[in-house]
mmCIF file of C-alpha atoms in Angstrom:
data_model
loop_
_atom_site.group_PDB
_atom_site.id
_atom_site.type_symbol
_atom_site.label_atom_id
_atom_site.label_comp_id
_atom_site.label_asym_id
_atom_site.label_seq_id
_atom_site.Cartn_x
_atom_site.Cartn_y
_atom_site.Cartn_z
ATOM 1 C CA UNK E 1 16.975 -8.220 18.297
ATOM 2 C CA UNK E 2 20.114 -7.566 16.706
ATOM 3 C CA UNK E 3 21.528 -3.589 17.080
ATOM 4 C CA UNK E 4 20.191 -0.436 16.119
ATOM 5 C CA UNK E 5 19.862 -0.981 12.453
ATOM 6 C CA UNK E 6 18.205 -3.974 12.400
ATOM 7 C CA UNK E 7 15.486 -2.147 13.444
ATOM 8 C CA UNK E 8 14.565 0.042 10.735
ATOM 9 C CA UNK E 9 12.444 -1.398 8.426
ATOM 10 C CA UNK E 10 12.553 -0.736 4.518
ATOM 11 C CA UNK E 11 9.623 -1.684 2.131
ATOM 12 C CA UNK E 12 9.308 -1.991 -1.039
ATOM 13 C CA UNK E 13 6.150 -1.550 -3.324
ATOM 14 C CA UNK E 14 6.484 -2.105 -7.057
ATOM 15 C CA UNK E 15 3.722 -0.190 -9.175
ATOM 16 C CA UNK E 16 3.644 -2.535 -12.407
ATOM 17 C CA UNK E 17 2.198 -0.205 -15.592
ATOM 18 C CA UNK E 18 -0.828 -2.288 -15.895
ATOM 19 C CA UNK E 19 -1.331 -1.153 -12.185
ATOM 20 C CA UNK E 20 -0.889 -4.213 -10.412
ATOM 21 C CA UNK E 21 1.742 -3.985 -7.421
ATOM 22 C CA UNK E 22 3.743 -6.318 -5.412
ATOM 23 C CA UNK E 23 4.577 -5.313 -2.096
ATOM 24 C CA UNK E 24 5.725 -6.640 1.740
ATOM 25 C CA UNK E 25 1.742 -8.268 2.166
ATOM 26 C CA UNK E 26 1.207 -10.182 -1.120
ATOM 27 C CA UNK E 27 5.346 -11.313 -0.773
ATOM 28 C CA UNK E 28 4.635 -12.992 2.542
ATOM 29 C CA UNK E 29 1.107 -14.427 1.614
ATOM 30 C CA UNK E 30 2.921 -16.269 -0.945
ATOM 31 C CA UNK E 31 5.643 -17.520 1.093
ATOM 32 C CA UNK E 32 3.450 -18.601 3.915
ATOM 33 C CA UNK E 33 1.354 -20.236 1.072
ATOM 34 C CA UNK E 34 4.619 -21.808 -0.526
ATOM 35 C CA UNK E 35 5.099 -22.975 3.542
ATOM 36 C CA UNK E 36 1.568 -24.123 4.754
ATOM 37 C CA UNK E 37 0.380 -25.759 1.125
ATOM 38 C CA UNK E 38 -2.791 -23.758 2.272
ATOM 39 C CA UNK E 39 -4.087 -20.030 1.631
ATOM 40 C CA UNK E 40 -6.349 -20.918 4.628
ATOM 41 C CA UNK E 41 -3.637 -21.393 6.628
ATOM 42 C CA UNK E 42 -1.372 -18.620 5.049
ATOM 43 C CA UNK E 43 -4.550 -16.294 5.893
ATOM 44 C CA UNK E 44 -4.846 -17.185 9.448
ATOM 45 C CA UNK E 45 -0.849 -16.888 10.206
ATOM 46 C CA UNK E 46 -1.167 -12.961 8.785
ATOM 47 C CA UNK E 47 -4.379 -12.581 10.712
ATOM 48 C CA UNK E 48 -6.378 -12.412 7.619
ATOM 49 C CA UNK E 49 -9.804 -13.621 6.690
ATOM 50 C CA UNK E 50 -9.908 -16.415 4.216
ATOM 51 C CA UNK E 51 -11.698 -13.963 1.764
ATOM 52 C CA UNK E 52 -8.817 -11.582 1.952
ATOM 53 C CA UNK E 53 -6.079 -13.774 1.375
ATOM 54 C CA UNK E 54 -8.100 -15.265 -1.797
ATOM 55 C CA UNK E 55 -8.838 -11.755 -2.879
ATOM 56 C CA UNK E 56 -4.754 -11.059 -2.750
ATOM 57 C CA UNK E 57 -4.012 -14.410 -4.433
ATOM 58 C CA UNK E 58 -6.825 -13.446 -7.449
ATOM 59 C CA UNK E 59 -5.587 -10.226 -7.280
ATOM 60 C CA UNK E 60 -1.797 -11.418 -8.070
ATOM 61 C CA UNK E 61 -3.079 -14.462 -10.758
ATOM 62 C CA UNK E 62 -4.985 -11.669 -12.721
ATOM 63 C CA UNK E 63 -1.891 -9.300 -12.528
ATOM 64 C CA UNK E 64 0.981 -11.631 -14.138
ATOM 65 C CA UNK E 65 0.733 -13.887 -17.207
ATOM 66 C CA UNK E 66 0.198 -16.777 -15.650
ATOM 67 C CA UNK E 67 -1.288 -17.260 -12.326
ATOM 68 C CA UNK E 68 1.034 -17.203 -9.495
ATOM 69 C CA UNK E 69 -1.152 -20.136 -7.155
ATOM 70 C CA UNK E 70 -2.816 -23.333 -7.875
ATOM 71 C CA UNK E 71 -5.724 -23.813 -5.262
ATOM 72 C CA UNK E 72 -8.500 -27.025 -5.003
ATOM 73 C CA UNK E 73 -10.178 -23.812 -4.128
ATOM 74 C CA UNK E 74 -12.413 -25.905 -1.717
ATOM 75 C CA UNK E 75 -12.699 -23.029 0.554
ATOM 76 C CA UNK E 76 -11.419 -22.287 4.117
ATOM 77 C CA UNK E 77 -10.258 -25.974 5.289
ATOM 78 C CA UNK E 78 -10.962 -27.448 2.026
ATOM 79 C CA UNK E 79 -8.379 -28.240 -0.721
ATOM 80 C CA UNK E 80 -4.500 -27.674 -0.767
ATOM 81 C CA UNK E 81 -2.822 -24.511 -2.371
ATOM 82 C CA UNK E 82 0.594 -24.350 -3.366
ATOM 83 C CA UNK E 83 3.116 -21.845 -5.472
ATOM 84 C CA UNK E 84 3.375 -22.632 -8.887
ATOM 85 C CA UNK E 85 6.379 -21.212 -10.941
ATOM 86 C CA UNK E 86 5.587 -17.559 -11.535
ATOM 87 C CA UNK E 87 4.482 -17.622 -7.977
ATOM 88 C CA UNK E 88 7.717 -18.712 -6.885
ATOM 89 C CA UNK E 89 9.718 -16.731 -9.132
ATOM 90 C CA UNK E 90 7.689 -13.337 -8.221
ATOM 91 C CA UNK E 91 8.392 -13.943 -4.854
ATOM 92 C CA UNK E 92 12.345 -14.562 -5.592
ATOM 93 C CA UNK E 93 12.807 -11.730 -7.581
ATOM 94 C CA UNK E 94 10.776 -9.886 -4.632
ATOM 95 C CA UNK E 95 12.897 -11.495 -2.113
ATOM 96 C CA UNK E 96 15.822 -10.019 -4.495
ATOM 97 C CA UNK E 97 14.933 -6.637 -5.053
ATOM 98 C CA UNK E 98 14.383 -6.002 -1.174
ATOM 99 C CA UNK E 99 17.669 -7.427 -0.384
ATOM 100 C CA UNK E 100 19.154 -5.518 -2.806
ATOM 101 C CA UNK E 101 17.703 -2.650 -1.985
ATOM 102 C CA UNK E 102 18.719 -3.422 1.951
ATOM 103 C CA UNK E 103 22.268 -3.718 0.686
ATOM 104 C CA UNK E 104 22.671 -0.521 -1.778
ATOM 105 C CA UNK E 105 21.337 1.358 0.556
ATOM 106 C CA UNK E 106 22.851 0.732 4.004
ATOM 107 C CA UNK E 107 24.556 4.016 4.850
ATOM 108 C CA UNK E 108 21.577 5.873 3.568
ATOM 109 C CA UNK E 109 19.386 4.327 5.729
ATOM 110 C CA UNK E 110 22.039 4.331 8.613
ATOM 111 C CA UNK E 111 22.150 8.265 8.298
ATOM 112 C CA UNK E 112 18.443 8.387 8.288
ATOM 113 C CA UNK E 113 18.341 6.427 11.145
ATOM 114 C CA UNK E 114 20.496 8.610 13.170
ATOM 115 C CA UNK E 115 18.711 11.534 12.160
ATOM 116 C CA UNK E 116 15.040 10.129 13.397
ATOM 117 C CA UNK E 117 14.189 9.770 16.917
ATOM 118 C CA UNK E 118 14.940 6.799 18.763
ATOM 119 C CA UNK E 119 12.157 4.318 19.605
ATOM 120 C CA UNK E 120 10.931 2.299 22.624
ATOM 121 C CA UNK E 121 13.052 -0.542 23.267
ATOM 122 C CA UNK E 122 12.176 -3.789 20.476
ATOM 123 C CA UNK E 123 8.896 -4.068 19.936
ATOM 124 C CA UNK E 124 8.002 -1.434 22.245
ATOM 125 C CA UNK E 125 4.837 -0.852 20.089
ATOM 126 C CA UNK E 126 3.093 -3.970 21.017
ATOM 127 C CA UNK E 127 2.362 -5.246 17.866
ATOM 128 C CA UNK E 128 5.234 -7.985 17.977
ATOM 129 C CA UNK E 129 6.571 -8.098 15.048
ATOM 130 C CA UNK E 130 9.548 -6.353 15.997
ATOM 131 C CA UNK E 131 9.172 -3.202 14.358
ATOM 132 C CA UNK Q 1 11.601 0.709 -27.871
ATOM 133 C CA UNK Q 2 13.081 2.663 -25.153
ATOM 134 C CA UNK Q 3 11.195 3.511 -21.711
ATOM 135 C CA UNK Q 4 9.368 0.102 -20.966
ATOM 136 C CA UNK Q 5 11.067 -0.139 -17.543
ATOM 137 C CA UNK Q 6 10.469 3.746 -16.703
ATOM 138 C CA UNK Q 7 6.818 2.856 -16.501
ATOM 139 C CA UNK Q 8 7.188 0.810 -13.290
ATOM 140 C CA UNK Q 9 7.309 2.384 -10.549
ATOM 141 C CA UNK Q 10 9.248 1.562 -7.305
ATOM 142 C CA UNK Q 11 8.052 3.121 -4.228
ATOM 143 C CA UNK Q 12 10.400 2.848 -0.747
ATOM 144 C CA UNK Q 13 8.880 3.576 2.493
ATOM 145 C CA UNK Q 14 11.167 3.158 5.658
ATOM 146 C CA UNK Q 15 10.032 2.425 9.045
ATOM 147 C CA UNK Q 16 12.069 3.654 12.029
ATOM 148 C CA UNK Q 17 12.140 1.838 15.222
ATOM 149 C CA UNK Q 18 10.680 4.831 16.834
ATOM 150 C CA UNK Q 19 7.510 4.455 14.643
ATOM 151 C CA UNK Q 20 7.819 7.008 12.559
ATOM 152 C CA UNK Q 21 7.555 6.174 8.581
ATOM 153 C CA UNK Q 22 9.080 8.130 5.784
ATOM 154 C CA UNK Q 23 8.182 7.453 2.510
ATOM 155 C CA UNK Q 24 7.166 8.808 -1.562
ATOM 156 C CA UNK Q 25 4.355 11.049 0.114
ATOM 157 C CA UNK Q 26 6.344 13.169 2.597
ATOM 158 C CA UNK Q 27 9.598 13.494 0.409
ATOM 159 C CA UNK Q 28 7.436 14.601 -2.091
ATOM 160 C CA UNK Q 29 5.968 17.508 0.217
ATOM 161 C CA UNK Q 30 9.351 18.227 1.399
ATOM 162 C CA UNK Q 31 10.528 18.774 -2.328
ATOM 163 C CA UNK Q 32 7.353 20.784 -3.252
ATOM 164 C CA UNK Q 33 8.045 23.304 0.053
ATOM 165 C CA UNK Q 34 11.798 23.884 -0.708
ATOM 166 C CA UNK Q 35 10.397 24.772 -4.189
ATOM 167 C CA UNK Q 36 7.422 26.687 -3.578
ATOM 168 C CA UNK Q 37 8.440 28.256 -0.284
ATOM 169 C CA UNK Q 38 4.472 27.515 0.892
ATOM 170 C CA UNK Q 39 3.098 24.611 3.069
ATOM 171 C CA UNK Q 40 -0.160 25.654 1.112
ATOM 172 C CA UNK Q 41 1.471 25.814 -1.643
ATOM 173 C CA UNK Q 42 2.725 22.446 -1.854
ATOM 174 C CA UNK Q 43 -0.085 21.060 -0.442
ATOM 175 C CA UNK Q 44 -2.150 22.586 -3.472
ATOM 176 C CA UNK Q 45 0.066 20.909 -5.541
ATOM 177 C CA UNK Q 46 -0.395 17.704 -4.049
ATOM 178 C CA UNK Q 47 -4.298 17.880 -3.827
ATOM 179 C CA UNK Q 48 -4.091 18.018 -0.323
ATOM 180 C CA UNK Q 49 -5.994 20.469 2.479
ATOM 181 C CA UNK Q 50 -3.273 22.753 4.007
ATOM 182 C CA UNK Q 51 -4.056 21.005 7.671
ATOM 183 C CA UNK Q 52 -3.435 17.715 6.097
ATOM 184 C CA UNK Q 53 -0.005 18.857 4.565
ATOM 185 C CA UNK Q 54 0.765 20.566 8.025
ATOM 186 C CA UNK Q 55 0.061 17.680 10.198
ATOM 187 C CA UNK Q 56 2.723 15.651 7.947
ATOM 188 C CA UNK Q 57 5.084 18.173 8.507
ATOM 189 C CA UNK Q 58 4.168 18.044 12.244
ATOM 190 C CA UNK Q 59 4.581 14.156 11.922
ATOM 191 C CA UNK Q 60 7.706 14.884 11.035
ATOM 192 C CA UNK Q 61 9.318 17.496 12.984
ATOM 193 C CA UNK Q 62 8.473 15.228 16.052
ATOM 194 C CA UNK Q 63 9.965 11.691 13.845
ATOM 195 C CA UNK Q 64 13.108 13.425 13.658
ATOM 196 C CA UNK Q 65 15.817 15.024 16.296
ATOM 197 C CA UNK Q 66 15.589 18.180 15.071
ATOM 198 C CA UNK Q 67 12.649 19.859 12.801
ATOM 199 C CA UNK Q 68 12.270 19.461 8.901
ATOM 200 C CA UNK Q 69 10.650 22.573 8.186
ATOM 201 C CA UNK Q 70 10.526 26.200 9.766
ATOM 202 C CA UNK Q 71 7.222 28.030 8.974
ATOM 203 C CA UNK Q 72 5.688 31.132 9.972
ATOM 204 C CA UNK Q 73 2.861 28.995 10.983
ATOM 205 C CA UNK Q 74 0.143 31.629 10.146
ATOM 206 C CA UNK Q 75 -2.384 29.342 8.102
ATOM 207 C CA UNK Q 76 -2.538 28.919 4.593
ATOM 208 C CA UNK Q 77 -1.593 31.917 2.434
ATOM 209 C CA UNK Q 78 0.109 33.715 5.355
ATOM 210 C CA UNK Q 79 3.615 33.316 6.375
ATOM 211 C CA UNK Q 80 6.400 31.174 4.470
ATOM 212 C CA UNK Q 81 7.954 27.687 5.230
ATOM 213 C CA UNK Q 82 11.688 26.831 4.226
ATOM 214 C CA UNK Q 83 13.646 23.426 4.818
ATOM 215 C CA UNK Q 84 15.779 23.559 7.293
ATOM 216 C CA UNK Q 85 18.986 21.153 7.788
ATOM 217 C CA UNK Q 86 17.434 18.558 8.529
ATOM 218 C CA UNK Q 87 14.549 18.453 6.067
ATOM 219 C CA UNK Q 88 17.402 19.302 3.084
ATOM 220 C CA UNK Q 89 19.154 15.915 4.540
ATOM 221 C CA UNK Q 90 16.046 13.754 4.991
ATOM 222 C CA UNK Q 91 14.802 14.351 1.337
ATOM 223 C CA UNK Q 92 18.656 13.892 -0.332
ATOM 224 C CA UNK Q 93 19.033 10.650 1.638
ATOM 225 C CA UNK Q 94 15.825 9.281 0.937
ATOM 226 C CA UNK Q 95 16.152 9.981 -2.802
ATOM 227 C CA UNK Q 96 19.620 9.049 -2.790
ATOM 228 C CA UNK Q 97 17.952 5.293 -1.225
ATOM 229 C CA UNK Q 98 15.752 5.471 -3.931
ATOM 230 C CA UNK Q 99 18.001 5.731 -6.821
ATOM 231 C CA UNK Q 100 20.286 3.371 -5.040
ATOM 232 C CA UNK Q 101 17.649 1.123 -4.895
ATOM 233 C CA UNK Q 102 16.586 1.448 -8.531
ATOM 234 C CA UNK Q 103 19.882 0.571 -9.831
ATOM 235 C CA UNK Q 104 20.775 -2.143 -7.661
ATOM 236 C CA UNK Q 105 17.133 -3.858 -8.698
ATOM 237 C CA UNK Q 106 17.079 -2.756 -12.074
ATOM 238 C CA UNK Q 107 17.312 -6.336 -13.538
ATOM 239 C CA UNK Q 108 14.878 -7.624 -10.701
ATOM 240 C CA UNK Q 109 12.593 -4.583 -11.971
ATOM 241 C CA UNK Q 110 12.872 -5.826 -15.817
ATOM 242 C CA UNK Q 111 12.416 -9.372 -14.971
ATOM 243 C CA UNK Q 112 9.122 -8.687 -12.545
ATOM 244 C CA UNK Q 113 8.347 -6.392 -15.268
ATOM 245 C CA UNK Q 114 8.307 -9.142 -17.931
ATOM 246 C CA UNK Q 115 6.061 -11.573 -16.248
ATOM 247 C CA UNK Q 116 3.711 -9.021 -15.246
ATOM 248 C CA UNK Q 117 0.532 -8.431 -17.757
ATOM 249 C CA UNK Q 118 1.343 -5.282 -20.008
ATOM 250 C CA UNK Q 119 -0.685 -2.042 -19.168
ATOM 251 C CA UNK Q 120 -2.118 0.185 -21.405
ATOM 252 C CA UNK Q 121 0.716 1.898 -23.388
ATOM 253 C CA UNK Q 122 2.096 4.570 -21.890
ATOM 254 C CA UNK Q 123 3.670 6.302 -24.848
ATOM 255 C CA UNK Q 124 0.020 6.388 -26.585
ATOM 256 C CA UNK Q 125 0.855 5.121 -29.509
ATOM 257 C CA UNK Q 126 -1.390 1.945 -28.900
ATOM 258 C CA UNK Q 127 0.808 -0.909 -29.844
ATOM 259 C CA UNK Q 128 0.438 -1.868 -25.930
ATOM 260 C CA UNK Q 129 4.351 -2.962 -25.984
ATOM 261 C CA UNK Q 130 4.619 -0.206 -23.622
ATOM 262 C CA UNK Q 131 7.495 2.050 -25.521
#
């Protein structure tokens, strides 16, 4: 835990026309997938049900032009699963935007920050993910 | 064609350490009750019941130091509700994030944008190229 404004969380959704969106979820399902080789495993790590992360990763393959994960779809255990290159570019441009985002933004979110309340100590809410 | 990139929409929430969460739904009920002078009144607007757009506002007088909105508090129809300081400054820093974060993404925007499958088109004249 690095000082107050590491703290403060900002998330991004982006609401596509077609009415697909990317967002903090289906960014991190793809990098755990990109990580593990396996949506299984990607699932698991995000305390997801297999179902759920394969609904996410149909969800994002129907949404772009081309789909964004290659699976031996094998099922839970079964099979590998890795990013292929709109996968991988979706999630840098993601990556991108939220950084970005982070950056342009700093003293707005520093000022906000100052106006809200403080909270419990680092991960005071017991969730553990620091936030 | 001018307008394909207007028809994504980016959407910012931010979470504060203290747990609180600000984000497109309350600054838009802030902005609708420094215009229409009405928690009710807003809330119509935003197809909400009056005790669901008063316990946001609740949410947020306690998220911040000091309250967002003053109201006379006497149920919907009765009474009026103004920003106060502190509501005027959350809702011009979060939109100033917003825009901030829109510019600095812009080519992030256009590039998720062009991989994404095209909606239906927005400016109805049914070429589908969205402008």
């Amino acid at each position: 835990m690095t000082g107050a404004t590491a703290r403060t969380i900002l998330r991004l959704r982006l609401h596509f026309a077609g009415g697909g969106i990317i967002g903090p979820g289906k960014a991190e399902l793809l990098e755990r997938i990109e990580r593990t080789g396996s949506i299984a495993a990607a699932g698991r790590e995000m305390k997801m049900t297999y179902r759920r992360a394969w609904t996410l990763i149909e969800t994002m393959n129907a949404m772009f032009r081309a789909p964004v994960v290659e699976s031996a779809r094998g099922g839970p255990g079964v099979g590998g699963a890795a990013l292929i290159p709109t996968g991988r570019e979706v999630l840098r441009l993601y990556r991108a935007l939220e950084s970005g985002a982070q950056r342009a933004g700093a003293a707005e979110i520093a000022a906000l920050e100052r106006l809200a309340r403080p909270g419990p100590p680092a991960d005071g809410d017991g969730d553990g993910d620091g936030g």
